[in-house]
Coordinates of C-alpha atoms in Angstrom, one line a residue:
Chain A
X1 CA 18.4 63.0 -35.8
X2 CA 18.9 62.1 -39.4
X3 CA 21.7 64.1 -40.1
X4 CA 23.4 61.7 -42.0
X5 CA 24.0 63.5 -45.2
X6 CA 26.9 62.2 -46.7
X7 CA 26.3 63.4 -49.9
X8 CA 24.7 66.3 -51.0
X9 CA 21.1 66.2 -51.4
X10 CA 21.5 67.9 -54.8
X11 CA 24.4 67.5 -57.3
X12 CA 26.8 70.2 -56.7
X13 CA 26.2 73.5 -58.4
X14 CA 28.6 74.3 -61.5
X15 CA 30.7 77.5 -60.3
X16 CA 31.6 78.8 -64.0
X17 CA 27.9 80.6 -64.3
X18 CA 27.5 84.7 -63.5
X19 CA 27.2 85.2 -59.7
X20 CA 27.7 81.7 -59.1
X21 CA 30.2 80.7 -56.0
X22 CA 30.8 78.7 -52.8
X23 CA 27.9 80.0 -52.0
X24 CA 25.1 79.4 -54.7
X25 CA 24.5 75.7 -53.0
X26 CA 23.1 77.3 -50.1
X27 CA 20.2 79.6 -52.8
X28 CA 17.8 76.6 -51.9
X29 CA 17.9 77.2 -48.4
X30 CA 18.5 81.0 -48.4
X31 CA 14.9 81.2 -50.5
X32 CA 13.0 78.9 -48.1
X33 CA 14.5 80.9 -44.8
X34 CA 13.3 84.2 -46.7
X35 CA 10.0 83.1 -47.7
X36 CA 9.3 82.0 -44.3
X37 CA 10.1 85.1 -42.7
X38 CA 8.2 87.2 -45.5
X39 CA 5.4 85.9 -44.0
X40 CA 5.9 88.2 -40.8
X41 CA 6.8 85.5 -38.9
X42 CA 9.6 85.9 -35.9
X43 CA 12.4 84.1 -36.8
X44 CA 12.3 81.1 -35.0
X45 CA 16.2 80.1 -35.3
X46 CA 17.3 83.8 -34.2
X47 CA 15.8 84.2 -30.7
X48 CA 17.5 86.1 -28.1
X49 CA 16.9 85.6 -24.1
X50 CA 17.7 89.3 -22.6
X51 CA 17.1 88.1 -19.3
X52 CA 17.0 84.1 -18.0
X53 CA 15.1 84.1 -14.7
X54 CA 15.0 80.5 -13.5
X55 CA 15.8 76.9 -15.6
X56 CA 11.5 77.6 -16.8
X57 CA 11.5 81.6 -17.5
X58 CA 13.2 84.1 -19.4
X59 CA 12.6 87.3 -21.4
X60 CA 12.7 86.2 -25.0
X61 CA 12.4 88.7 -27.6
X62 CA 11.3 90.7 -24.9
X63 CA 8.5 89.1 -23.6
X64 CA 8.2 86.7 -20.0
X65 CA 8.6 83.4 -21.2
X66 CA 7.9 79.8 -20.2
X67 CA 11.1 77.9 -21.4
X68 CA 9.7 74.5 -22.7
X69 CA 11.9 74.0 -25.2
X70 CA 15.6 73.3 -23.1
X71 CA 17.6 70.5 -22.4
X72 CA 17.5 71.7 -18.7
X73 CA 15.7 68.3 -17.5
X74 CA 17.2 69.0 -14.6
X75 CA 16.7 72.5 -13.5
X76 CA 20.6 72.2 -12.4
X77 CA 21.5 75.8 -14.1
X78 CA 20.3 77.9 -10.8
X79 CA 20.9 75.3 -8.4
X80 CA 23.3 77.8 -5.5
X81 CA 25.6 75.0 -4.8
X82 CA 26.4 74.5 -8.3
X83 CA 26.9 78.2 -8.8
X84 CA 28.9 78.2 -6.0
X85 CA 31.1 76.1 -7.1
X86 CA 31.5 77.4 -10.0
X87 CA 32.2 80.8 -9.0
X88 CA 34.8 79.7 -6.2
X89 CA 37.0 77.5 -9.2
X90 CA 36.9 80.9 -11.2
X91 CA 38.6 82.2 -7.7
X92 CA 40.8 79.7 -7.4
X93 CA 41.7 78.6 -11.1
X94 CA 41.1 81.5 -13.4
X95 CA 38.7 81.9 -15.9
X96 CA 40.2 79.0 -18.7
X97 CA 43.3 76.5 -19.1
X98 CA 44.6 77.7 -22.4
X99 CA 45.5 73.8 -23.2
X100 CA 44.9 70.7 -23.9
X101 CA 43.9 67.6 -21.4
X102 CA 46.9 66.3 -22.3
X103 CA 49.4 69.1 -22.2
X104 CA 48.7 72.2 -19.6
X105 CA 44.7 71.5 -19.9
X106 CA 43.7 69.5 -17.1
X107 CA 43.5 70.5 -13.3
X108 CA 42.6 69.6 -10.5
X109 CA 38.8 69.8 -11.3
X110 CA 38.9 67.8 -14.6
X111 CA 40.4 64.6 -12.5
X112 CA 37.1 65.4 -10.1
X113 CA 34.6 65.7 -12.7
X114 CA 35.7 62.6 -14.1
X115 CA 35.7 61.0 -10.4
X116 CA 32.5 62.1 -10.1
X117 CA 31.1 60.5 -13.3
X118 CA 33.1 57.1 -12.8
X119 CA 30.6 57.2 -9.2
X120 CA 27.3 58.2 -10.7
X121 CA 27.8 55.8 -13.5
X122 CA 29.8 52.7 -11.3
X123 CA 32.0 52.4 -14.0
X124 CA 35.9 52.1 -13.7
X125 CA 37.0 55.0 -16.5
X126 CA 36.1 58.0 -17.8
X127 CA 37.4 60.9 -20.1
X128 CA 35.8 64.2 -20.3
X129 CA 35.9 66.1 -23.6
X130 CA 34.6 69.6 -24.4
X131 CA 31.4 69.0 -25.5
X132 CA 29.4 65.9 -25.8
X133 CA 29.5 66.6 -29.7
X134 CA 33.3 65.9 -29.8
X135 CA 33.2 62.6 -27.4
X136 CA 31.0 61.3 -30.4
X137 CA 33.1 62.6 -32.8
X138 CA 36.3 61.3 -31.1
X139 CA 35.1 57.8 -29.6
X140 CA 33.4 56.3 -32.7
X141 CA 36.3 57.8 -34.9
X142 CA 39.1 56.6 -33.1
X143 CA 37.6 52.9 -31.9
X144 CA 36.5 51.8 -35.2
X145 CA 38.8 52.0 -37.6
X146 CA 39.8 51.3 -41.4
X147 CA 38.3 47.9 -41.8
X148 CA 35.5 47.8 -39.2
X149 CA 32.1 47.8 -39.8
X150 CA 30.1 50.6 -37.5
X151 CA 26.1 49.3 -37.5
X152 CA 24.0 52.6 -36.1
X153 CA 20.6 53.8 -36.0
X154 CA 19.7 55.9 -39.0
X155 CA 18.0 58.7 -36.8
X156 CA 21.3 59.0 -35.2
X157 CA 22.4 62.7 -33.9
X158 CA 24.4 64.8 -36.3
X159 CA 27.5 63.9 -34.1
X160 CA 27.1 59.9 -34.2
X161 CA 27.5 60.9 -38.0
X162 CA 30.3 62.9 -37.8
X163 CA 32.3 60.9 -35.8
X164 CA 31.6 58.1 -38.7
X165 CA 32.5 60.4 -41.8
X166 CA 35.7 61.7 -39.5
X167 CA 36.6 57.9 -39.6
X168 CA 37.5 55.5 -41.8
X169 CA 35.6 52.2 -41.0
X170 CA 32.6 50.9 -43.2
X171 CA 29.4 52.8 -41.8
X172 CA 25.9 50.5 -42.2
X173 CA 22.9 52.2 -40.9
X174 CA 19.6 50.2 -40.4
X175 CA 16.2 51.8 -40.1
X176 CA 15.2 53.0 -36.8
X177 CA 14.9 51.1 -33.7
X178 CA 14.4 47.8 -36.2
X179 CA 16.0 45.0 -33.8
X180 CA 15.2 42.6 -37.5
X181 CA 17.2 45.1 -39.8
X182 CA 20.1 45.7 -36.6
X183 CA 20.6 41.6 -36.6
X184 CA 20.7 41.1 -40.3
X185 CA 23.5 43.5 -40.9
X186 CA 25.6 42.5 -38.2
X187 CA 25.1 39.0 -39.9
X188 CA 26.4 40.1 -43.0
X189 CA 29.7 41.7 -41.9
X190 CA 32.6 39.7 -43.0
X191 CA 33.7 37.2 -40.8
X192 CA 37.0 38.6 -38.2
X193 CA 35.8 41.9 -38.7
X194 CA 35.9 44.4 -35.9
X195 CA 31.9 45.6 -35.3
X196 CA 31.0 49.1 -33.0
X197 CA 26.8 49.0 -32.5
X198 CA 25.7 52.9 -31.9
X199 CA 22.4 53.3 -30.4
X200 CA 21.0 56.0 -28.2
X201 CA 19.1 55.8 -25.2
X202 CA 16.8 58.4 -26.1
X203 CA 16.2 60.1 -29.6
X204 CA 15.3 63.8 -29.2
X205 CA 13.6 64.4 -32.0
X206 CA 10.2 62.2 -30.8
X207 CA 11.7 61.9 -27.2
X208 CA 11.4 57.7 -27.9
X209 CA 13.7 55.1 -26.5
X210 CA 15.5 52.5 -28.0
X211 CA 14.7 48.9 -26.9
X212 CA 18.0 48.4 -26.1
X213 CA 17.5 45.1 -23.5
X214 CA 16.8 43.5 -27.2
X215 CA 19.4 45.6 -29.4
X216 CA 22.4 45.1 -26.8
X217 CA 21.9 41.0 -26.6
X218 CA 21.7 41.0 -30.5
X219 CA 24.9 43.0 -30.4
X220 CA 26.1 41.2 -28.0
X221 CA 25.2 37.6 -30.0
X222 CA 27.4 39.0 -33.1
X223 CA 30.2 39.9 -30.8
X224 CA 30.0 43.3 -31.3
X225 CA 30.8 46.1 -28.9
X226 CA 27.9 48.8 -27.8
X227 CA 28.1 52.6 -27.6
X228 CA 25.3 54.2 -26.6
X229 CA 24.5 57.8 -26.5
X230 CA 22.3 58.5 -23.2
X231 CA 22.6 62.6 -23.4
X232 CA 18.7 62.9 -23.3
X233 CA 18.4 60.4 -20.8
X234 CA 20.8 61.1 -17.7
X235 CA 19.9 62.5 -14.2
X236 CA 16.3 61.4 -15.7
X237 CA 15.6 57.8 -16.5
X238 CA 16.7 54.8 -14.8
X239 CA 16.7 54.1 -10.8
X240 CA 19.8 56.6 -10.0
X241 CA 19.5 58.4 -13.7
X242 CA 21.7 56.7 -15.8
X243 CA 19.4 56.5 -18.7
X244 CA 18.0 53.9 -20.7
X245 CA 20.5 51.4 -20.4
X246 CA 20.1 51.3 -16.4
X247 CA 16.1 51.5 -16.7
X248 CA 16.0 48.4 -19.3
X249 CA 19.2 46.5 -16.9
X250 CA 21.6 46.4 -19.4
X251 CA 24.2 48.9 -18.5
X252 CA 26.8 46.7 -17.6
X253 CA 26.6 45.3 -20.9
X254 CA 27.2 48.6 -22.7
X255 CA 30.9 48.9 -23.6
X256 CA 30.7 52.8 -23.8
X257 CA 28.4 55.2 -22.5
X258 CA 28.3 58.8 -24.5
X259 CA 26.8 62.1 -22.3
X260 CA 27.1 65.3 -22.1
X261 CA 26.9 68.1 -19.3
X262 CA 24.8 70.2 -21.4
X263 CA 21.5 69.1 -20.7
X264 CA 20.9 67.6 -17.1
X265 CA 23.9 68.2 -15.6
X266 CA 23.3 72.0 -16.8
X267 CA 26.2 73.4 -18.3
X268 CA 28.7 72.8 -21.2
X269 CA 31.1 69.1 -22.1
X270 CA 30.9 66.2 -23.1
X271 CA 32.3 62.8 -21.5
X272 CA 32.9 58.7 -22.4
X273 CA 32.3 56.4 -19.5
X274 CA 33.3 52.9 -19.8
X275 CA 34.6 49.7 -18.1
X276 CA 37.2 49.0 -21.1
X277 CA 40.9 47.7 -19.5
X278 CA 42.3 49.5 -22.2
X279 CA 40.2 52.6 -22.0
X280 CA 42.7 55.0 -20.9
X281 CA 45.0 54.8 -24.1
X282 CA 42.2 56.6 -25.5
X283 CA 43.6 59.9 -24.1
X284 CA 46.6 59.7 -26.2
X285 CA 44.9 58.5 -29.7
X286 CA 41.4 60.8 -29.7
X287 CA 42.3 63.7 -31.5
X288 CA 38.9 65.7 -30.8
X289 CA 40.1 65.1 -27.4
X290 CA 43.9 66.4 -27.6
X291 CA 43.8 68.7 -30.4
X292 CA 41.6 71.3 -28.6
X293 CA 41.2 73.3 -25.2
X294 CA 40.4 71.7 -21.8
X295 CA 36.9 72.8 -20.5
X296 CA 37.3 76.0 -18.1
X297 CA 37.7 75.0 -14.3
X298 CA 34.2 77.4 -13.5
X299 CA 32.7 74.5 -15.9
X300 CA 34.5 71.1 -14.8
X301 CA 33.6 72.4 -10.9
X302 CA 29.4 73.1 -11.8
X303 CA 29.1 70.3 -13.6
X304 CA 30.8 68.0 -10.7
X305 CA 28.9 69.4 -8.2
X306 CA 26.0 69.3 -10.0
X307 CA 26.9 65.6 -11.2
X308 CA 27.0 64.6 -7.8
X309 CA 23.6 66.2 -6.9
X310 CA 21.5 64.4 -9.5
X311 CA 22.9 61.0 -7.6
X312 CA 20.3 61.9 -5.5
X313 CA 17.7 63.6 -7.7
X314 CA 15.0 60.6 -7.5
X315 CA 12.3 63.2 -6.4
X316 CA 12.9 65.2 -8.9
X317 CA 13.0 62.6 -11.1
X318 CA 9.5 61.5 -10.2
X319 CA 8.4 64.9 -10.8
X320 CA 9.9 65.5 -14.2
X321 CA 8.0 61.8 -15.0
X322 CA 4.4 63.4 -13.8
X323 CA 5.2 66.4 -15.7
X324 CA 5.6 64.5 -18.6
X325 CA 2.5 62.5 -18.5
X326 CA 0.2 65.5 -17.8
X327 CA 1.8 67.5 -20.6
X328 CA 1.8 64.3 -23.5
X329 CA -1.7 63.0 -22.1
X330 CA -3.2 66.6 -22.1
X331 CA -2.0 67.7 -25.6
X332 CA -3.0 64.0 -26.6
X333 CA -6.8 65.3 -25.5
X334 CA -6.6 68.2 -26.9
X335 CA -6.6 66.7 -30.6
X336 CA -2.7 67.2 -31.2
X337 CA -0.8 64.9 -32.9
X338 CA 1.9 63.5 -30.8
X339 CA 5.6 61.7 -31.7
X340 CA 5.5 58.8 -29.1
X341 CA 1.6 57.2 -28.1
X342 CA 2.9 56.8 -24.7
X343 CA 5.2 59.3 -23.0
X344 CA 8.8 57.6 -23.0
X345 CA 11.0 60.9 -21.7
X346 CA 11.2 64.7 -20.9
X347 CA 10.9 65.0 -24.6
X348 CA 7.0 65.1 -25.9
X349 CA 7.0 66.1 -30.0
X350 CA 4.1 67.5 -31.8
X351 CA 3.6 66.8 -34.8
X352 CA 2.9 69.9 -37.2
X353 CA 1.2 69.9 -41.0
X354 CA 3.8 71.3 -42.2
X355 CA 6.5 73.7 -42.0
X356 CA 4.6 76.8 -43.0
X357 CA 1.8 76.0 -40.2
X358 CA 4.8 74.6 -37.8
X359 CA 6.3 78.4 -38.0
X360 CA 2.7 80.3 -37.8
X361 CA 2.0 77.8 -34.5
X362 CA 5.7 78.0 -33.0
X363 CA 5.2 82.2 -33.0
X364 CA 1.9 82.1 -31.8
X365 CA 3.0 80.3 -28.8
X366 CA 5.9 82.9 -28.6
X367 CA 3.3 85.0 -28.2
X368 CA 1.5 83.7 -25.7
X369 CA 4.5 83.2 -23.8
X370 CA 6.1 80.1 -24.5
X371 CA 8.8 78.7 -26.3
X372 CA 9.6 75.5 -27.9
X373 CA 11.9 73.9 -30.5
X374 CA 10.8 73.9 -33.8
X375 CA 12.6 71.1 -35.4
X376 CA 12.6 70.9 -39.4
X377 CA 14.0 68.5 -42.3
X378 CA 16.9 67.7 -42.1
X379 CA 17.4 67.2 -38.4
X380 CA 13.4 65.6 -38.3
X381 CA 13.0 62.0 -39.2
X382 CA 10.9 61.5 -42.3
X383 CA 10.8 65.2 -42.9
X384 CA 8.7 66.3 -40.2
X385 CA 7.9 69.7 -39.1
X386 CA 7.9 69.2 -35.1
X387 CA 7.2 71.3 -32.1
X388 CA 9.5 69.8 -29.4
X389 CA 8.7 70.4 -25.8
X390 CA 11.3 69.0 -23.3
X391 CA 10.0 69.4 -19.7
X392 CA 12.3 70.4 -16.5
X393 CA 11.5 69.0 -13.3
X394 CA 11.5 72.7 -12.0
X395 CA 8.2 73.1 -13.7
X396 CA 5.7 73.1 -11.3
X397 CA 2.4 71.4 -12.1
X398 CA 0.5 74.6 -12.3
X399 CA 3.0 75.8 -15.1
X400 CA 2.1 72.5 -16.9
X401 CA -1.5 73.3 -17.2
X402 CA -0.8 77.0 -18.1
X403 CA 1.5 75.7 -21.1
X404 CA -1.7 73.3 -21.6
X405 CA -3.8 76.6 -21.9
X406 CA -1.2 77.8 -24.2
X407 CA -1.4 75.4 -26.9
X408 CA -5.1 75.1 -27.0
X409 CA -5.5 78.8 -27.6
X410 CA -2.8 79.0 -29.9
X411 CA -3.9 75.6 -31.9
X412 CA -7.4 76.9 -32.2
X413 CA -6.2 79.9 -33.7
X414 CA -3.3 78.7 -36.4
X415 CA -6.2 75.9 -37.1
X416 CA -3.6 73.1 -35.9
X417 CA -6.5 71.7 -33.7
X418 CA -10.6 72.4 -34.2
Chain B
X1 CA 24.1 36.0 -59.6
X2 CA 23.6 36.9 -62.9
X3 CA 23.9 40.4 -64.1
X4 CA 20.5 40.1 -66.1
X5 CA 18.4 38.8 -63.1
X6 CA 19.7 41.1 -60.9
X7 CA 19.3 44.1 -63.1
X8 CA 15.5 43.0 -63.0
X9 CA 15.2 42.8 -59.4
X10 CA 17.0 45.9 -58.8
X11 CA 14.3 47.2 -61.5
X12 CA 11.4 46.6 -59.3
X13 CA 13.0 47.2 -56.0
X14 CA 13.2 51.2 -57.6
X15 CA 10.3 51.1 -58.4
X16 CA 8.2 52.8 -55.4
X17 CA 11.0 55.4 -55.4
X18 CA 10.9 56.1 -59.1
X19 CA 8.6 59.3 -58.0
X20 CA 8.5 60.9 -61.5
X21 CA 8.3 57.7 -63.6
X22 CA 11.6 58.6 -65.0
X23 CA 13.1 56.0 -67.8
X24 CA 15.6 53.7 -66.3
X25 CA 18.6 53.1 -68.4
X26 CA 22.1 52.1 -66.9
X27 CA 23.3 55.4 -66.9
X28 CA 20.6 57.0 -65.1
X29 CA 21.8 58.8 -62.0
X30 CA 20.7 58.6 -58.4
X31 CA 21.0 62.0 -57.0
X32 CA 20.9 63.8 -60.5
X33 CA 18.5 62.0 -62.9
X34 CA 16.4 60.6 -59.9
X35 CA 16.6 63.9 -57.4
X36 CA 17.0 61.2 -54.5
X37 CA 18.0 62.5 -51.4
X38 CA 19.9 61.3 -48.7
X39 CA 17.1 59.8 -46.5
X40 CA 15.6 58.1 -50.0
X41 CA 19.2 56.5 -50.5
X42 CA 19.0 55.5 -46.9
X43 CA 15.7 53.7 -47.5
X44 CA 16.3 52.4 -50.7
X45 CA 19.8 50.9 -50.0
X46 CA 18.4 49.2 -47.1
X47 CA 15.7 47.3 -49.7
X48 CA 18.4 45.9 -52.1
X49 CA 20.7 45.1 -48.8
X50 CA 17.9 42.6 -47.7
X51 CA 16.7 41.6 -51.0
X52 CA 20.3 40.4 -52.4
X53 CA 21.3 40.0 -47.9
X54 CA 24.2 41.9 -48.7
X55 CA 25.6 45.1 -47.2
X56 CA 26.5 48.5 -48.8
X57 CA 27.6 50.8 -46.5
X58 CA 27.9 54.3 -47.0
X59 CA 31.8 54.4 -47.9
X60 CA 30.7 52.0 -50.8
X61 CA 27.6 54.0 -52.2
X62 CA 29.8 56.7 -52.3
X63 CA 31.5 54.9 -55.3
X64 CA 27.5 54.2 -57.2
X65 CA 26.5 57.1 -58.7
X66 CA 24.4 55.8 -61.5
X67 CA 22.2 52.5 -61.9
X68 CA 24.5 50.6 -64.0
X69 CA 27.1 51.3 -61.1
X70 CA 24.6 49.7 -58.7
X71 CA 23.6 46.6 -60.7
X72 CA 27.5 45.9 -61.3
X73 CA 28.7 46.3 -57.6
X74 CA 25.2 44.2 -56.6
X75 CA 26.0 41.5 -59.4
X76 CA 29.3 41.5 -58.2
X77 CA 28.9 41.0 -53.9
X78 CA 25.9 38.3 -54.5
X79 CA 28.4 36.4 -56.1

């Protein structure tokens, strides 16, 4: 997402004028939000599920839902074993840890979550963190430092971002997924200095994927390290789901791998793998890591039991793969206009006029029962209005050609399609 | 590299974001005079990085807020 706003978009507001505050920057944004819902439509960032009936259904504004529009590529959030286990470590352990990792904040099931992620990924360390928000935020702020030079993709997620303004080294984007533009900056960085690549595996906004077989040799040919953020990507893609990295054979040349627990794994963290010697040190120096409460044991237990699981989710992933191809190739014939020509993940975008007709299309799929993500400027590349649909490999191929049903009905009738 | 040359390359580089024709002079702002938002800086940034094969990152842009700014710290890394 390009989320990298710096600066504000608009010079800051003088504060001295009548009525004027804190709060007369945000007039812009309060006037668009009202406008949009003057036009009747449901507010699309204020939706509440009453009721969540499997990882594909809910009652959503009181209606029976399709959920297309979740990170649950998995389906993991109803799996009974996971539940179980979650249930039995709020037995055992309580309900939180009141602490930090590195104080009174990690038990039992922390070390086994992590144990669990150093297996799936075959990688020698790894540190969990609350949620995957704050690994970004405390890996690329505490390994680059005052005098390096971080090189990331401009459509980076808001947290890449953060975790560059939260630090102090020199922060070079180049445009997105341009090995060229990647290879000339690293070039250009003064000689001895230390040089952090940040890619992702997946970018949710279009659900493409980096070429990263290409971007980590360049990298690699400066004699820089790789991060790479592969939250859209695990339990999914690549031969035991380890994302992009795995799938294009360069993951053991990837010096850090960023994830999270709140998409396939199905439930709430964050986490750093890595095959670093020094890796470990990082508990001690990450503030986003110390300075803040462990994850609850009910979390740390689902999400190992569910980690452990997806080792052996490859039917599942072959599934979630035909799901995607029927969905992209059948909005593709229906006339819509599509993020990626080929599907590439879980994630299939649609490409909406504008933000107005975006709005009008996302409610009249609400109404038909189904809900996806309508993405907007700023978190869009090139300030498109975009109807994300992320698939879960619990969606069975009948539901796909419902939701199909869905969209042409609802096209037709917003004029999105003729 | 000169400061005249590069003031003239710079010049036409800003040119396909100059959206509203506005007058260039050295104390023309980016985000004020301009209305360039972050994304525009983004792209633009990246043209003068590969036209002068220079960098500017972000924690440097922070410091040019107006075009003179620009042509002095461009003038000044071409070296």
């Amino acid at each position: 997402m390009s989320e990298g706003v710096f600066q504000p978009d608009q010079p800051p507001a003088a504060l001295d004028g009548e009525g004027r505050d804190l709060f007369s920057k945000f007039d812009e944004l309060i006037a668009t939000r009202e406008n949009l819902l003057a036009q009747g439509v449901e507010d699309p960032f204020n939706l509440v599920m009453e009721q969540v009936l499997s990882p594909t259904r809910a009652i959503c504004n009181g209606r029976d839902t399709i959920l297309l529009g979740t990170y649950n590529y998995m389906g993991m959030t109803f799996d009974p074993e996971v539940i179980a286990a979650g249930k039995q470590a709020l037995d055992d352990f309580g309900a939180g840890t009141t602490g930090s990792r590195v104080l009174n904040g990690t038990y039992q099931g922390h070390r086994e979550v992590e144990q669990a992620l150093r297996e799936f990924y075959a990688m020698d360390h790894a540190m969990v963190f609350s949620t995957g928000y704050q690994a970004n935020l405390g890996i690329i702020s505490t390994i680059a430092g005052k005098g390096d030079y971080i090189i990331l993709d401009k459509d980076s997620h808001a947290s890449i971002w953060d975790g560059c303004a939260l630090g102090n080294a020199e922060v070079v984007p180049f445009r997105h997924n341009d090995i060229e533009a990647m290879d000339k900056r690293l070039g250009r960085i003064p000689e001895g200095a230390g040089k952090l690549v940040v890619l992702e595996g997946v970018y949710s906004m279009l659900g493409d994927v980096a070429p990263l077989a290409a971007m980590v040799a360049v990298a690699k040919r400066h004699g820089a390290m790789v991060l790479v953020d592969e939250a859209h990507s695990m339990g999914f893609i690549g031969e035991y789901g380890r994302g992009v990295a795995e799938a294009q054979g360069v993951l053991g040349e990837v010096d850090f791998v960023i994830g999270t627990f709140s998409k396939s794994v199905g439930t709430v963290g964050g986490f750093c793998v890595s095959n670093h010697p020094k890796f470990e040190i990082l508990r001690l120096v990450c503030r986003p890591y110390v300075f803040t409460a462990s994850l609850p044991p009910s979390v740390v237990a689902t999400a190992e039991t569910s980690i452990r699981k997806l080792m052996h989710g490859s039917n599942k992933r072959a599934h979630l793969w035909e799901n995607s191809k029927r969905l992209h190739g059948g909005l593709k014939a229906l006339g819509f206009q599509l993020g990626t020509e080929e599907p590439q993940s879980a994630i299939v975008a649609v490409i909406m006029p504008d933000l107005e007709r975006g709005a009008m299309m996302w409610e009249a799929l609400l109404k038909e029962g189904l809900y996806v993500n309508l993405a907007r400027p700023p978190a869009t590349p090139d300030n498109m209005t975009l109807l994300r649909c992320s698939l879960c490999a619990e969606h069975s191929a009948e539901e796909v050609e419902t939701i199909l049903g869905m969209f042409e009905r609802a096209g037709a009738r917003v004029g999105i399609i003729g | 590299m000169d400061r005249a040359a590069t003031d003239e390359r710079i010049r036409a580089l800003i040119e396909p974001f100059n959206k509203k024709g506005i007058a260039i002079t050295e104390a023309t702002t980016f985000a004020g005079d301009l209305e360039f938002d972050s994304l525009t800086v983004m792209d633009f940034v990246a043209e003068i990085e590969d036209a002068f094969d220079i960098i500017i990152s972000m924690n440097q842009q922070a410091e040019i807020e107006s075009y003179g700014q620009l042509v002095d710290a461009v003038s000044q890394m071409a070296d």
